[in-house]
Structure formats: structure tokens, C-alpha cells
N, CA and C of each residue as an Amber inpcrd file, in Angstrom:
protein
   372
   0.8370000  -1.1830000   0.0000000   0.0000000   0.0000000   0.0000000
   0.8770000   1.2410000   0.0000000   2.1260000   1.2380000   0.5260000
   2.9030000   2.1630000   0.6350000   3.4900000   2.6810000  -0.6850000
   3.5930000   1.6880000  -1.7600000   4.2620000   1.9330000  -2.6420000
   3.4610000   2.4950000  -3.7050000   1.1020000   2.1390000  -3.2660000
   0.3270000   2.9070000  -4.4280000   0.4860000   4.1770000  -3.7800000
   0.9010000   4.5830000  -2.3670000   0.8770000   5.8690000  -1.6600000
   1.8720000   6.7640000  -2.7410000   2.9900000   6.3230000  -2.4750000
   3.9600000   7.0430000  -2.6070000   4.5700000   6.9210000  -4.5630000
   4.1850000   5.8650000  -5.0110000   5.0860000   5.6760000  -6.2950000
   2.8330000   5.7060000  -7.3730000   2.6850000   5.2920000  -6.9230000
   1.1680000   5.8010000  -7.3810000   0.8510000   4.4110000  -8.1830000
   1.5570000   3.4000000  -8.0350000   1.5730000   2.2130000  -8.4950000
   1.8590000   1.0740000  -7.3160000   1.3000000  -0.4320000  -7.9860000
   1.5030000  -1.6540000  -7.0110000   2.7910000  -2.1340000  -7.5340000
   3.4740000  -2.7070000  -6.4860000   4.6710000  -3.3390000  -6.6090000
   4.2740000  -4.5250000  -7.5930000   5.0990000  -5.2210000  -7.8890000
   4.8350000  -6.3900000  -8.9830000   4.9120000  -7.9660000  -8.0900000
   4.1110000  -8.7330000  -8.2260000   3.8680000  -9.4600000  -7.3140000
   4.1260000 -11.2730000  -8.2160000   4.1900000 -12.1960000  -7.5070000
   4.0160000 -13.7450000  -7.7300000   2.6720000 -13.6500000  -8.6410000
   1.9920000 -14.4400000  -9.8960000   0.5340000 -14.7340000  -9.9720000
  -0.1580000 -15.5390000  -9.2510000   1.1900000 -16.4340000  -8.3540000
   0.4800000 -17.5290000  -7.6840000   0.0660000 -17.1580000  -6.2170000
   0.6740000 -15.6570000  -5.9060000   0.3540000 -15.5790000  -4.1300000
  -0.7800000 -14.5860000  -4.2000000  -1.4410000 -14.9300000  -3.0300000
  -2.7470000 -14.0710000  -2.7320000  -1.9830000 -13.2060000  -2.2430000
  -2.6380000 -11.7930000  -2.2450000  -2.5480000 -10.2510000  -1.8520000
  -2.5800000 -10.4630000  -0.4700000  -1.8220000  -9.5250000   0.4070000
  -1.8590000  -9.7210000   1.9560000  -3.3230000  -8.6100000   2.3200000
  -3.3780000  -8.2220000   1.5970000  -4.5910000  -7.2520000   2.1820000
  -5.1240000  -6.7430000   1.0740000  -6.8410000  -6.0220000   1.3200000
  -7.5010000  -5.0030000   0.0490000  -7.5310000  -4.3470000   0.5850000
  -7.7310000  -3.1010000  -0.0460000  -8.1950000  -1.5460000   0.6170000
  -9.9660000  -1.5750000  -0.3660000 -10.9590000  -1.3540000   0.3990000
 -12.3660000  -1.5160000  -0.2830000 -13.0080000   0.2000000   0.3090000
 -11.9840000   0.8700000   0.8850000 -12.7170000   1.6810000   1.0640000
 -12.7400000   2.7970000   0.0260000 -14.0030000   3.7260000   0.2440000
 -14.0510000   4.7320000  -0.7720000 -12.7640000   6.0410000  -1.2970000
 -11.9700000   6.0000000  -0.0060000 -11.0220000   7.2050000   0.1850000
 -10.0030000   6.6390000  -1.0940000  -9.8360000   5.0950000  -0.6850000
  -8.5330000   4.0750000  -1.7580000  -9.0120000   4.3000000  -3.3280000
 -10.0450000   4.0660000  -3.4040000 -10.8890000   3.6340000  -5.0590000
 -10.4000000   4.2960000  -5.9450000  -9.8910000   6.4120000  -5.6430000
  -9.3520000   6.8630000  -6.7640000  -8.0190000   6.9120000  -7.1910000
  -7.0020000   6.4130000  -5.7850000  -5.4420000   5.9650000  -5.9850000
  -5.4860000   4.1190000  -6.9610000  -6.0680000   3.6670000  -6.4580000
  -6.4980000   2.2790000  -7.4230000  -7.1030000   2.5970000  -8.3240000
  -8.0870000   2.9110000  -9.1000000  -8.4830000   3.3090000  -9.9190000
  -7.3880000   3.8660000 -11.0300000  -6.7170000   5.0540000 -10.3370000
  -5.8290000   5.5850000 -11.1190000  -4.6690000   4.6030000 -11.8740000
  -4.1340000   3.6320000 -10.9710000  -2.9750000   2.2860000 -10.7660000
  -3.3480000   1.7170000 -11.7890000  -5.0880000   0.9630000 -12.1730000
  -5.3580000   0.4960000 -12.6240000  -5.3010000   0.7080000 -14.2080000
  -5.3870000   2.6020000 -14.5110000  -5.4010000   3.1410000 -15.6990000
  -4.2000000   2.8240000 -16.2560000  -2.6310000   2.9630000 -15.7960000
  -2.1400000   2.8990000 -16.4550000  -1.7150000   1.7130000 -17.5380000
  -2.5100000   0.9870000 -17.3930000  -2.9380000  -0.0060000 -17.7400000
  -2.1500000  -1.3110000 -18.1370000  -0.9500000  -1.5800000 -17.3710000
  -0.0400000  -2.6820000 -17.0090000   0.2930000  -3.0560000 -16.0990000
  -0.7670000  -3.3040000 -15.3220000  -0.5520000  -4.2560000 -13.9830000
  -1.5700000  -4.7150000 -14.0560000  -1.4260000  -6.1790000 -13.8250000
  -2.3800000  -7.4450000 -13.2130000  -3.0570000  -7.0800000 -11.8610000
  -2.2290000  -6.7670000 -11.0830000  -1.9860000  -6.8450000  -9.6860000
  -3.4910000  -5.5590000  -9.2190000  -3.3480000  -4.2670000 -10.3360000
  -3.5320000  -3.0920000 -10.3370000  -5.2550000  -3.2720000 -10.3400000
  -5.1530000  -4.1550000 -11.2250000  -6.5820000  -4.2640000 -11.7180000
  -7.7200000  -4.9870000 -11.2190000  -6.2840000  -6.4650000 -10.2670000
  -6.9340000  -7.1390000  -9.5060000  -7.7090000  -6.1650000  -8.0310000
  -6.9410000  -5.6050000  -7.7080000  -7.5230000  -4.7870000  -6.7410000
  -8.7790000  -4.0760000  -6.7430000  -8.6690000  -3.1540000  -7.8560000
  -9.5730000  -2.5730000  -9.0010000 -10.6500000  -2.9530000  -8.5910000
 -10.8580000  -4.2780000  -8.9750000 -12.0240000  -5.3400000  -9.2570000
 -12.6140000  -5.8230000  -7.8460000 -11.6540000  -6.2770000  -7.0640000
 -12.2920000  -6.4210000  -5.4910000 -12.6870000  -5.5200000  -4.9450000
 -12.2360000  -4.1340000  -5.1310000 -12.6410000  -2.4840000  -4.5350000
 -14.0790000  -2.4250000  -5.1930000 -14.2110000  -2.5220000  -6.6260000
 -15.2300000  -2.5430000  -7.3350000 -16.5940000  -3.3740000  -6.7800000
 -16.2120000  -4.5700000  -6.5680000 -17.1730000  -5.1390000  -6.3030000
 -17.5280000  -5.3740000  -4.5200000 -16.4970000  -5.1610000  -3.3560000
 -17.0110000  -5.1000000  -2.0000000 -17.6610000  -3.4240000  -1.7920000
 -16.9330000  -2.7360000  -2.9550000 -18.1020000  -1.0380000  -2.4100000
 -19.2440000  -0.7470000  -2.6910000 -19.3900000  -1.7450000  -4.0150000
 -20.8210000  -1.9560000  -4.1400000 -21.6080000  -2.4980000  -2.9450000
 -21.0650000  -3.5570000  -2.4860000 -21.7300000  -4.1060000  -1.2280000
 -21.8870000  -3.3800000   0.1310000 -21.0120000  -2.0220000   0.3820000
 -20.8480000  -1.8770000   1.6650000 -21.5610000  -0.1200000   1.4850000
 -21.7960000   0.1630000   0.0150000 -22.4130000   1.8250000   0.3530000
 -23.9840000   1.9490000   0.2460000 -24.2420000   1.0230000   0.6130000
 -25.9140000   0.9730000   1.0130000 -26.3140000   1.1710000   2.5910000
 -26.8010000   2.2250000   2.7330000 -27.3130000   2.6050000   3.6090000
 -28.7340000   2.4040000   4.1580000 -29.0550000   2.2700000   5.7700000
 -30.3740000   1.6550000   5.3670000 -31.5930000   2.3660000   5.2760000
 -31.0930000   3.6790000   4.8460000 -32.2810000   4.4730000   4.3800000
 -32.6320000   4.5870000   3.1700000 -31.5130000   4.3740000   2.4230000
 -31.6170000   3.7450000   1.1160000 -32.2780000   2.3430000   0.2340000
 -32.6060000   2.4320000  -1.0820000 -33.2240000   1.6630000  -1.4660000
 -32.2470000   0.6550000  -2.0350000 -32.2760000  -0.7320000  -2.2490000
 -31.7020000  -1.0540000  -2.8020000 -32.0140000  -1.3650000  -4.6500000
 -31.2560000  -1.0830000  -5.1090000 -31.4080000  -0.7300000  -6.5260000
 -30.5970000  -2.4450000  -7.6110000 -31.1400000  -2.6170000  -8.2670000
 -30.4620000  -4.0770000  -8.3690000 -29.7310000  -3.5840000  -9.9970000
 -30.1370000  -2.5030000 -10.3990000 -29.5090000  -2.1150000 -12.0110000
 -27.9030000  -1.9030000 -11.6470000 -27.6840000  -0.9680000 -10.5070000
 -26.6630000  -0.3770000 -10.0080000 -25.7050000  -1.3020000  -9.6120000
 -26.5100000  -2.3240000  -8.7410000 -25.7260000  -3.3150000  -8.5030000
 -25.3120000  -4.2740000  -9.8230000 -26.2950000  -4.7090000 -10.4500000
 -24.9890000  -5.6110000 -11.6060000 -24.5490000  -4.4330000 -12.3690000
 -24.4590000  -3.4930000 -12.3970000 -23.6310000  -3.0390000 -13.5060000
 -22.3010000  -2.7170000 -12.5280000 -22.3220000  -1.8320000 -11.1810000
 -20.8920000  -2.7630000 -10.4170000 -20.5110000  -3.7250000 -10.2970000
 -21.1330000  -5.0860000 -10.6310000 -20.5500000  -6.3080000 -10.4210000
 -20.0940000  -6.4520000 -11.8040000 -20.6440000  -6.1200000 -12.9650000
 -19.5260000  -5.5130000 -14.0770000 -18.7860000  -4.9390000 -14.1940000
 -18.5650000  -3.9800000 -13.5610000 -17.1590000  -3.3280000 -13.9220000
 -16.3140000  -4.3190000 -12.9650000 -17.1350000  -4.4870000 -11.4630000
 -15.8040000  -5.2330000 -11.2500000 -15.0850000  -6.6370000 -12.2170000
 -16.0620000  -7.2370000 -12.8510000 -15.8750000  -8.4860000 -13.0990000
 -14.4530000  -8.1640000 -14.4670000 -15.1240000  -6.8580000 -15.2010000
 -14.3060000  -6.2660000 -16.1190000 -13.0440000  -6.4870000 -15.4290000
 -13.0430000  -5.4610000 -14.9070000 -11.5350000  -5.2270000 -14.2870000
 -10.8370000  -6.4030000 -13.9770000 -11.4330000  -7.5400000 -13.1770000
 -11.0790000  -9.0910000 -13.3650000 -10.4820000  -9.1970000 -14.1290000
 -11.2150000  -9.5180000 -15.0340000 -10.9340000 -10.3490000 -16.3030000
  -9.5800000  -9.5070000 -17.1070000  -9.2040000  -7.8250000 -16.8570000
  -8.0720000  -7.6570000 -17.1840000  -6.8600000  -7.9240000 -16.2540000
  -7.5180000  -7.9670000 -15.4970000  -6.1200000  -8.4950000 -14.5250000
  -5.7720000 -10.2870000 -15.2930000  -6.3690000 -10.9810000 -15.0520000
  -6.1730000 -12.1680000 -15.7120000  -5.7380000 -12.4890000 -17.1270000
  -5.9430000 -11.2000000 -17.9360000  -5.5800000 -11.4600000 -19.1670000
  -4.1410000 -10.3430000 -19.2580000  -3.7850000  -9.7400000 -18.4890000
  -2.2820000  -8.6900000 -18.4990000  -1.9330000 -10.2290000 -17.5520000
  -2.1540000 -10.6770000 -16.4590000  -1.1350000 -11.8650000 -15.9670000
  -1.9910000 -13.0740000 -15.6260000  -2.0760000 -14.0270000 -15.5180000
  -2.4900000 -15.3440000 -15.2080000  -2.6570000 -15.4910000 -13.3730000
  -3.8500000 -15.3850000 -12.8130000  -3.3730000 -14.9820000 -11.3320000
  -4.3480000 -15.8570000 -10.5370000  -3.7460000 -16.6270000  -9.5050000
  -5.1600000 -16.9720000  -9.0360000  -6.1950000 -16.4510000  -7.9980000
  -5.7730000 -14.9660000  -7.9810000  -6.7680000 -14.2810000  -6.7410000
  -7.5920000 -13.6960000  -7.5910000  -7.2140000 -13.3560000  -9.3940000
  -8.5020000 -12.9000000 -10.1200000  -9.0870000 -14.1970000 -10.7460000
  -9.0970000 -15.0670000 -10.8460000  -9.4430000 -16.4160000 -11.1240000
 -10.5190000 -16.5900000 -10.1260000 -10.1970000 -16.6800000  -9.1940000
 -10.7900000 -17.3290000  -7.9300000 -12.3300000 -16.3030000  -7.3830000
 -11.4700000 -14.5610000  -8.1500000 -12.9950000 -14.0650000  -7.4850000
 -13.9880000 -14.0220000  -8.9380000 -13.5220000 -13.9850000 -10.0830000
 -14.0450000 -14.3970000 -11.4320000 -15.2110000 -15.6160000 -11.1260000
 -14.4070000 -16.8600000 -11.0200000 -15.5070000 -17.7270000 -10.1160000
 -16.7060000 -17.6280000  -9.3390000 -16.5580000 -16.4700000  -8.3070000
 -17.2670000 -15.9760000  -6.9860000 -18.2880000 -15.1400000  -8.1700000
 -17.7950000 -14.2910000  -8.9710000 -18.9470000 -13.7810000  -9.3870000
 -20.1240000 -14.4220000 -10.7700000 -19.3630000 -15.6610000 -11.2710000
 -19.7370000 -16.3710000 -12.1100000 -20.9730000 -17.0990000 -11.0620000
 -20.3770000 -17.7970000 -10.3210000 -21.5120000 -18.5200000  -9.6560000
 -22.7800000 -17.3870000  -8.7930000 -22.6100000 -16.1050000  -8.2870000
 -23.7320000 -15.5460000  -8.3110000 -24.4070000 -15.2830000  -9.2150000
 -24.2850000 -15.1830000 -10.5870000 -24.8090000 -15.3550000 -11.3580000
 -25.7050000 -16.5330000 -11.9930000 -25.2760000 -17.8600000 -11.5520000
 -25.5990000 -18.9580000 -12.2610000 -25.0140000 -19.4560000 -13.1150000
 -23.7080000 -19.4530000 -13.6050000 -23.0180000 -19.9300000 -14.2180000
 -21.9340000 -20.5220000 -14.3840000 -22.6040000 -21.8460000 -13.6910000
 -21.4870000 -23.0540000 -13.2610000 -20.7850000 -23.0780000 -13.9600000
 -21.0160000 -23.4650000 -15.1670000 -19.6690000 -23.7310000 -16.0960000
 -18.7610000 -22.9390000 -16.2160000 -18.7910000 -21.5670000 -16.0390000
 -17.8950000 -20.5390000 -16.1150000 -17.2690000 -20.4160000 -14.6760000
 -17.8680000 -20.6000000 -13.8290000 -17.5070000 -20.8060000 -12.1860000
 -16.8560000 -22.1030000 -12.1130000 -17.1360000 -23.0330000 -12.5930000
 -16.2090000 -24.1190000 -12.7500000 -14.9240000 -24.0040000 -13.1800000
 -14.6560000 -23.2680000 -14.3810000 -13.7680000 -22.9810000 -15.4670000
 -12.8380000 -22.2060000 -14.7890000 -13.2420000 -21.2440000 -14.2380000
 -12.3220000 -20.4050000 -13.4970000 -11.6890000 -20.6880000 -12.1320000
 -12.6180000 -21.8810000 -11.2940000 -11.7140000 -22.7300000 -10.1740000
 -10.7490000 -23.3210000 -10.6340000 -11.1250000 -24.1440000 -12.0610000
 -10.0650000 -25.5130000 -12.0890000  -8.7890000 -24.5940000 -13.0320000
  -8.8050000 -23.0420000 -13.1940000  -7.9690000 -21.9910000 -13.7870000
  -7.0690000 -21.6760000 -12.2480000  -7.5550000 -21.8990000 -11.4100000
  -7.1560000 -21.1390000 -10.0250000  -6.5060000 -22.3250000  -9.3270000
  -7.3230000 -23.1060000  -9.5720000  -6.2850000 -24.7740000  -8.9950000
  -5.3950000 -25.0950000  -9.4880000  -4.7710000 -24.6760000 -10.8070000
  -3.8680000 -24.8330000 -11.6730000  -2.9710000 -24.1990000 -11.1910000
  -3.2180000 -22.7980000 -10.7230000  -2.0690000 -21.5740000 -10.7720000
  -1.2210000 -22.4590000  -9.3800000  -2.0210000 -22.7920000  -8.2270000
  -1.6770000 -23.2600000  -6.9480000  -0.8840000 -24.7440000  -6.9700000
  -1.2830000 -25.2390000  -8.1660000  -0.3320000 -26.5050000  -8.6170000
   0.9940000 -26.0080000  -8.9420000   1.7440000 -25.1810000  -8.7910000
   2.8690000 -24.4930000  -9.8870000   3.8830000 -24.8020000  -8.8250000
């Protein structure tokens, strides 16, 4: 985190090790966001995508309505952002949440596809 602080980018990481931590809060989203633009990091995007999709979950208030358009179209961008992290590097923490959002959806086979993608990376 020190290094999106200060260098405005993620250090470059293993594809096979999980991230020691996310930042999901709103203050992080436009230093990640930004990381994510320059648009060569895996790592950048993976984050991206988990920020994307736990802030959707956590800025509902309960005076608020819940809106379900808003919500899948954040669970699109996050899934987007996924899927570039996985295609700039082969990783299994965007694999694994690719999965997570395949199967809320209903789509085993693609939730399948992307475990036995994530079981692979952990075989290495």
C-alpha cells in the first residue's frame, strides 16, 4: 500500500500468491483506480475489481433503497476489471474471485472454469 501511496503504483507481485490485504474503502478507489489506468498491472486491476465489487456491497445505507440495475452493472465493472487483470497476468486471486462472481450469477460452467484456472495456478 505504501508503494500505491507514494510511487502511485503496485509493486509487482508472484501470480500464484494471494494479496496480503484489500483496501475496499471509498477514500482508496481513486489511488487504485488511477494504478489500474495505467494499464499494465495485473496486480492493479486485480484490486480494481475487489474495490469494485465489496463497495458496491458496503455503500448501502439503510435508508436507502436497494437498486439491483446499479448493482450488476458494479458487479460488471468489477468483473471487467477481473478479467483484465487475468488477461495482463495469469493470477489466481482474479481467477478465484471471477468464479465468486460467475456462480452468483448462475453460471457453473464458467464458475467451474475459473476454479479448475485457479487450482492450476496453486499446482505451480
Amino acid at each position: 500500500w505504501l508503494s500505491l501511496l507514494e510511487c502511485g503504483k503496485y509493486p509487482e507481485s508472484s501470480p500464484a500468491s494471494l494479496p496480503l490485504s484489500y483496501m475496499v474503502s471509498e477514500k482508496w478507489l481513486p489511488r487504485i483506480k488511477a494504478s489500474a489506468e495505467q494499464g499494465d498491472s495485473a496486480l492493479a486491476y486485480l484490486h480494481l475489481g475487489v474495490a469494485a465489487y465489496e463497495y458496491q456491497r458496503t455503500d448501502v445505507t439503510l435508508t436507502q433503497a436497494y437498486n439491483e440495475e446499479e448493482d450488476r452493472a458494479q458487479i460488471a465493472f468489477a468483473r471487467d476489471a477481473l478479467e483484465k487483470s487475468a488477461k495482463l497476468t495469469a493470477n489466481v486471486s482474479a481467477y478465484r474471485n471471477l468464479a465468486v462472481i460467475a456462480e452468483l450469477y448462475d453460471d457453473y460452467a464458467k464458475a467451474e472454469k475459473y476454479s479448475i484456472d485457479s487450482k492450476r495456478m496453486t499446482e505451480v
